[in-house]
Amino acid sequence: RKEVEQDPGPFNVPEGATVAFNCTYSNSASQSFFWYRQDCRKEPKLLMSVYSSGNEDGRFTAQLNRASQYISLLIRDSKLSDSATYLCVVSPLSGGYNKLIFGAGTRLAVHP
Amino acid sequence: DTGVSQDPRHKITKRGQNVTFRCDPISEHNRLYWYRQTLGQGPEFLTYFQNEAQLEKSRLLSDRFSAERPKGSFSTLEIQRTEQGDSAMYLCASSLTFSELFFGEGSRLTVL
């Protein structure tokens, strides 16, 4: 079983739609959680950290459920520029920026 | 450009040849990481340096792979006796202690 599992998609949505991605992780000792974004043939870039209380950054909302070992990302009012692969990432360390374990990613395609 | 730089960006080699990749991290970053990414997968952790010390190596890093960071600045990743299964994107990232990882654009290896 992979340490971080994601639905690979693709999710094809029209502009303005709301889309949600889910992710599960197997290591209950994981301490830090993130969503990264990766554009086609580009490097991954940090989108946002995920906190137990949930957090929001503009149109993006991330949630963490430690009991279920489940992480989510909600994108509201999708833009064409949101088209990318979204990588769910966990780390065993608090403060987290050490050994990052990536999921395989979920592809999002936003169309006009 | 003051980001993480990697060289070469693309390398095509024949099976059995040795290849070396170089990574120049962001100048003040003390931590340097190597990841490998294959098509449709997320990046997989290979190894990590704090300054010049190699602190962790993945089981993915067979004895044909060696990484160095001799003066705590740039790093090299060498693959000896390449195999077709080594074909991948090799990503380097750097960070300060407990801060965000910044990835380079990667070195794409194709083994014929």
mmCIF file of C-alpha atoms in Angstrom:
data_model
loop_
_atom_site.group_PDB
_atom_site.id
_atom_site.type_symbol
_atom_site.label_atom_id
_atom_site.label_comp_id
_atom_site.label_asym_id
_atom_site.label_seq_id
_atom_site.Cartn_x
_atom_site.Cartn_y
_atom_site.Cartn_z
ATOM 1 C CA ARG A 1 0.000 0.000 0.000
ATOM 2 C CA LYS A 2 1.334 3.461 -0.885
ATOM 3 C CA GLU A 3 2.000 5.826 1.997
ATOM 4 C CA VAL A 4 -0.061 8.588 0.392
ATOM 5 C CA GLU A 5 -2.986 7.754 -1.874
ATOM 6 C CA GLN A 6 -4.822 10.123 -4.187
ATOM 7 C CA ASP A 7 -7.439 9.768 -6.896
ATOM 8 C CA PRO A 8 -5.391 10.333 -10.091
ATOM 9 C CA GLY A 9 -8.278 11.989 -11.949
ATOM 10 C CA PRO A 10 -8.338 13.715 -14.296
ATOM 11 C CA PHE A 11 -10.999 16.029 -13.005
ATOM 12 C CA ASN A 12 -12.420 17.980 -15.953
ATOM 13 C CA VAL A 13 -14.447 20.959 -14.726
ATOM 14 C CA PRO A 14 -15.786 24.189 -16.260
ATOM 15 C CA GLU A 15 -14.555 27.569 -15.165
ATOM 16 C CA GLY A 16 -16.290 28.706 -12.013
ATOM 17 C CA ALA A 17 -16.879 25.194 -10.690
ATOM 18 C CA THR A 18 -16.001 24.009 -7.209
ATOM 19 C CA VAL A 19 -13.824 20.914 -7.090
ATOM 20 C CA ALA A 20 -12.585 18.821 -4.172
ATOM 21 C CA PHE A 21 -9.610 16.503 -3.959
ATOM 22 C CA ASN A 22 -9.079 13.879 -1.299
ATOM 23 C CA CYS A 23 -6.023 12.128 -0.010
ATOM 24 C CA THR A 24 -5.366 9.434 2.588
ATOM 25 C CA TYR A 25 -2.104 8.623 4.330
ATOM 26 C CA SER A 26 -1.068 5.421 6.044
ATOM 27 C CA ASN A 27 1.475 6.535 8.639
ATOM 28 C CA SER A 28 -0.361 7.698 11.731
ATOM 29 C CA ALA A 29 2.897 9.253 12.982
ATOM 30 C CA SER A 30 2.831 11.832 10.183
ATOM 31 C CA GLN A 31 3.127 15.306 11.622
ATOM 32 C CA SER A 32 3.047 17.807 8.783
ATOM 33 C CA PHE A 33 0.812 18.020 5.747
ATOM 34 C CA PHE A 34 0.871 20.038 2.547
ATOM 35 C CA TRP A 35 -0.610 20.468 -0.885
ATOM 36 C CA TYR A 36 1.824 21.102 -3.726
ATOM 37 C CA ARG A 37 0.970 22.126 -7.258
ATOM 38 C CA GLN A 38 2.872 20.872 -10.293
ATOM 39 C CA ASP A 39 2.350 22.281 -13.759
ATOM 40 C CA CYS A 40 3.075 20.083 -16.763
ATOM 41 C CA ARG A 41 6.827 19.432 -17.081
ATOM 42 C CA LYS A 42 7.591 21.860 -14.256
ATOM 43 C CA GLU A 43 8.812 21.469 -10.690
ATOM 44 C CA PRO A 44 6.436 21.085 -7.718
ATOM 45 C CA LYS A 45 5.635 24.260 -5.797
ATOM 46 C CA LEU A 46 4.104 24.609 -2.364
ATOM 47 C CA LEU A 47 0.443 25.579 -2.591
ATOM 48 C CA MET A 48 -0.391 25.537 1.098
ATOM 49 C CA SER A 49 0.262 23.848 4.393
ATOM 50 C CA VAL A 50 -2.606 21.959 6.024
ATOM 51 C CA TYR A 51 -3.437 22.492 9.674
ATOM 52 C CA SER A 52 -5.650 20.475 12.003
ATOM 53 C CA SER A 53 -8.023 23.397 12.375
ATOM 54 C CA GLY A 54 -8.375 23.723 8.605
ATOM 55 C CA ASN A 55 -7.083 26.697 6.691
ATOM 56 C CA GLU A 56 -8.060 28.855 3.787
ATOM 57 C CA ASP A 57 -6.062 30.843 1.261
ATOM 58 C CA GLY A 58 -8.304 32.767 -1.090
ATOM 59 C CA ARG A 59 -10.238 30.267 -3.200
ATOM 60 C CA PHE A 60 -8.389 27.300 -1.663
ATOM 61 C CA THR A 61 -9.426 25.513 1.533
ATOM 62 C CA ALA A 62 -7.523 22.617 3.082
ATOM 63 C CA GLN A 63 -8.776 20.277 5.776
ATOM 64 C CA LEU A 64 -7.067 17.604 7.846
ATOM 65 C CA ASN A 65 -8.750 14.755 9.722
ATOM 66 C CA ARG A 66 -6.085 13.021 11.790
ATOM 67 C CA ALA A 67 -8.454 10.375 13.131
ATOM 68 C CA SER A 68 -9.332 9.240 9.599
ATOM 69 C CA GLN A 69 -5.865 10.060 8.206
ATOM 70 C CA TYR A 70 -7.531 12.082 5.486
ATOM 71 C CA ILE A 71 -6.624 15.383 3.842
ATOM 72 C CA SER A 72 -8.738 17.426 1.454
ATOM 73 C CA LEU A 73 -8.357 20.413 -0.838
ATOM 74 C CA LEU A 74 -11.316 22.458 -2.043
ATOM 75 C CA ILE A 75 -10.975 24.887 -4.927
ATOM 76 C CA ARG A 76 -13.812 27.351 -5.413
ATOM 77 C CA ASP A 77 -14.535 29.396 -8.551
ATOM 78 C CA SER A 78 -12.049 27.425 -10.661
ATOM 79 C CA LYS A 79 -9.898 29.369 -13.123
ATOM 80 C CA LEU A 80 -8.254 28.136 -16.294
ATOM 81 C CA SER A 81 -4.935 28.791 -14.576
ATOM 82 C CA ASP A 82 -5.784 26.240 -11.866
ATOM 83 C CA SER A 83 -5.197 23.443 -14.409
ATOM 84 C CA ALA A 84 -2.330 21.423 -12.953
ATOM 85 C CA THR A 85 -1.534 18.328 -10.915
ATOM 86 C CA TYR A 86 -2.165 18.659 -7.186
ATOM 87 C CA LEU A 87 0.142 16.619 -4.981
ATOM 88 C CA CYS A 88 -0.783 15.607 -1.452
ATOM 89 C CA VAL A 89 2.315 15.569 0.749
ATOM 90 C CA VAL A 90 2.992 14.345 4.289
ATOM 91 C CA SER A 91 6.054 14.453 6.504
ATOM 92 C CA PRO A 92 6.904 12.448 9.599
ATOM 93 C CA LEU A 93 8.396 15.486 11.282
ATOM 94 C CA SER A 94 6.778 18.328 13.078
ATOM 95 C CA GLY A 95 7.729 21.569 11.385
ATOM 96 C CA GLY A 96 7.706 19.258 8.457
ATOM 97 C CA TYR A 97 10.191 20.453 5.951
ATOM 98 C CA ASN A 98 12.426 17.462 5.856
ATOM 99 C CA LYS A 99 11.571 14.154 4.251
ATOM 100 C CA LEU A 100 8.460 14.862 2.216
ATOM 101 C CA ILE A 101 6.374 11.920 1.024
ATOM 102 C CA PHE A 102 4.338 12.700 -2.064
ATOM 103 C CA GLY A 103 1.195 11.160 -3.424
ATOM 104 C CA ALA A 104 1.004 10.443 -7.144
ATOM 105 C CA GLY A 105 -1.095 13.548 -7.700
ATOM 106 C CA THR A 106 -4.545 14.426 -8.958
ATOM 107 C CA ARG A 107 -4.841 16.094 -12.359
ATOM 108 C CA LEU A 108 -7.210 19.004 -12.762
ATOM 109 C CA ALA A 109 -8.244 20.388 -16.146
ATOM 110 C CA VAL A 110 -10.405 23.528 -16.095
ATOM 111 C CA HIS A 111 -12.082 24.287 -19.407
ATOM 112 C CA PRO A 112 -13.860 27.429 -20.678
ATOM 113 C CA ASP B 1 17.972 33.914 -11.201
ATOM 114 C CA THR B 2 18.485 33.040 -7.532
ATOM 115 C CA GLY B 3 16.473 29.801 -7.481
ATOM 116 C CA VAL B 4 17.700 26.200 -7.411
ATOM 117 C CA SER B 5 19.508 25.370 -10.632
ATOM 118 C CA GLN B 6 20.182 21.941 -12.068
ATOM 119 C CA ASP B 7 22.459 20.833 -14.866
ATOM 120 C CA PRO B 8 22.071 19.318 -17.367
ATOM 121 C CA ARG B 9 18.355 19.769 -17.930
ATOM 122 C CA HIS B 10 18.242 16.768 -20.255
ATOM 123 C CA LYS B 11 20.559 13.799 -20.599
ATOM 124 C CA ILE B 12 20.237 10.899 -23.030
ATOM 125 C CA THR B 13 22.626 8.042 -22.442
ATOM 126 C CA LYS B 14 23.106 4.430 -23.366
ATOM 127 C CA ARG B 15 22.570 1.654 -20.867
ATOM 128 C CA GLY B 16 25.711 0.962 -18.895
ATOM 129 C CA GLN B 17 27.103 4.486 -19.072
ATOM 130 C CA ASN B 18 27.679 6.700 -16.030
ATOM 131 C CA VAL B 19 25.899 10.035 -15.644
ATOM 132 C CA THR B 20 26.318 12.903 -13.200
ATOM 133 C CA PHE B 21 23.859 15.635 -12.330
ATOM 134 C CA ARG B 22 24.688 18.859 -10.546
ATOM 135 C CA CYS B 23 22.496 20.950 -8.279
ATOM 136 C CA ASP B 24 23.206 24.483 -7.098
ATOM 137 C CA PRO B 25 20.884 25.330 -4.221
ATOM 138 C CA ILE B 26 19.680 28.741 -3.143
ATOM 139 C CA SER B 27 22.820 30.261 -1.673
ATOM 140 C CA GLU B 28 22.010 30.470 2.037
ATOM 141 C CA HIS B 29 20.123 27.171 2.211
ATOM 142 C CA ASN B 30 21.792 24.579 4.439
ATOM 143 C CA ARG B 31 19.567 21.653 3.442
ATOM 144 C CA LEU B 32 19.633 19.951 0.056
ATOM 145 C CA TYR B 33 17.435 17.101 -1.166
ATOM 146 C CA TRP B 34 17.352 14.800 -4.169
ATOM 147 C CA TYR B 35 14.076 13.312 -5.421
ATOM 148 C CA ARG B 36 13.203 11.169 -8.430
ATOM 149 C CA GLN B 37 9.963 11.450 -10.360
ATOM 150 C CA THR B 38 8.644 9.075 -13.022
ATOM 151 C CA LEU B 39 5.702 9.709 -15.314
ATOM 152 C CA GLY B 40 2.381 9.731 -13.498
ATOM 153 C CA GLN B 41 3.971 9.498 -10.053
ATOM 154 C CA GLY B 42 4.844 11.982 -7.378
ATOM 155 C CA PRO B 43 8.456 12.720 -6.478
ATOM 156 C CA GLU B 44 10.172 9.975 -4.433
ATOM 157 C CA PHE B 45 12.725 10.899 -1.772
ATOM 158 C CA LEU B 46 16.279 9.752 -2.523
ATOM 159 C CA THR B 47 18.597 11.511 -0.109
ATOM 160 C CA TYR B 48 19.110 14.598 2.021
ATOM 161 C CA PHE B 49 22.095 16.697 3.146
ATOM 162 C CA GLN B 50 22.438 19.138 5.961
ATOM 163 C CA ASN B 51 25.446 21.227 5.001
ATOM 164 C CA GLU B 52 27.980 18.640 3.768
ATOM 165 C CA ALA B 53 26.631 15.731 5.827
ATOM 166 C CA GLN B 54 24.427 13.173 4.101
ATOM 167 C CA LEU B 55 21.883 12.458 6.826
ATOM 168 C CA GLU B 56 19.458 10.092 5.162
ATOM 169 C CA LYS B 57 19.368 7.810 2.140
ATOM 170 C CA SER B 58 16.334 6.019 0.752
ATOM 171 C CA ARG B 59 16.373 2.312 0.034
ATOM 172 C CA LEU B 60 15.665 3.446 -3.556
ATOM 173 C CA LEU B 61 19.262 4.672 -3.680
ATOM 174 C CA SER B 62 21.038 1.510 -4.776
ATOM 175 C CA ASP B 63 24.814 1.135 -4.663
ATOM 176 C CA ARG B 64 24.948 2.433 -8.247
ATOM 177 C CA PHE B 65 23.828 5.838 -6.973
ATOM 178 C CA SER B 66 26.042 8.196 -5.044
ATOM 179 C CA ALA B 67 25.450 11.749 -3.951
ATOM 180 C CA GLU B 68 27.897 14.272 -2.548
ATOM 181 C CA ARG B 69 27.849 17.800 -1.260
ATOM 182 C CA PRO B 70 31.550 18.375 -0.663
ATOM 183 C CA LYS B 71 31.597 21.912 0.677
ATOM 184 C CA GLY B 72 28.028 22.245 1.781
ATOM 185 C CA SER B 73 27.138 24.212 -1.323
ATOM 186 C CA PHE B 74 26.468 22.469 -4.656
ATOM 187 C CA SER B 75 25.692 18.762 -4.856
ATOM 188 C CA THR B 76 26.233 16.023 -7.423
ATOM 189 C CA LEU B 77 24.240 12.868 -8.015
ATOM 190 C CA GLU B 78 26.070 10.157 -9.946
ATOM 191 C CA ILE B 79 24.475 7.064 -11.416
ATOM 192 C CA GLN B 80 26.877 4.330 -12.460
ATOM 193 C CA ARG B 81 26.093 1.624 -15.011
ATOM 194 C CA THR B 82 22.751 3.162 -15.905
ATOM 195 C CA GLU B 83 19.745 0.932 -16.522
ATOM 196 C CA GLN B 84 16.567 1.692 -18.443
ATOM 197 C CA GLY B 85 14.681 1.777 -15.135
ATOM 198 C CA ASP B 86 16.766 4.792 -14.114
ATOM 199 C CA SER B 87 14.970 6.918 -16.709
ATOM 200 C CA ALA B 88 13.214 9.625 -14.720
ATOM 201 C CA MET B 89 13.256 13.265 -13.744
ATOM 202 C CA TYR B 90 15.799 13.914 -10.985
ATOM 203 C CA LEU B 91 14.703 16.846 -8.851
ATOM 204 C CA CYS B 92 16.856 18.784 -6.440
ATOM 205 C CA ALA B 93 15.408 20.959 -3.689
ATOM 206 C CA SER B 94 16.886 23.175 -1.010
ATOM 207 C CA SER B 95 15.674 24.782 2.176
ATOM 208 C CA LEU B 96 16.668 26.420 5.393
ATOM 209 C CA THR B 97 16.084 24.404 8.542
ATOM 210 C CA PHE B 98 12.314 24.027 9.041
ATOM 211 C CA SER B 99 11.395 26.104 6.040
ATOM 212 C CA GLU B 100 9.750 25.530 2.695
ATOM 213 C CA LEU B 101 11.504 23.359 0.106
ATOM 214 C CA PHE B 102 12.226 25.046 -3.211
ATOM 215 C CA PHE B 103 12.635 22.691 -6.142
ATOM 216 C CA GLY B 104 14.772 23.109 -9.223
ATOM 217 C CA GLU B 105 13.352 22.425 -12.672
ATOM 218 C CA GLY B 106 14.924 18.977 -12.691
ATOM 219 C CA SER B 107 17.284 16.933 -14.819
ATOM 220 C CA ARG B 108 15.513 14.551 -17.157
ATOM 221 C CA LEU B 109 17.399 11.296 -17.789
ATOM 222 C CA THR B 110 16.614 8.971 -20.674
ATOM 223 C CA VAL B 111 18.481 5.660 -20.771
ATOM 224 C CA LEU B 112 18.359 3.914 -24.145
#
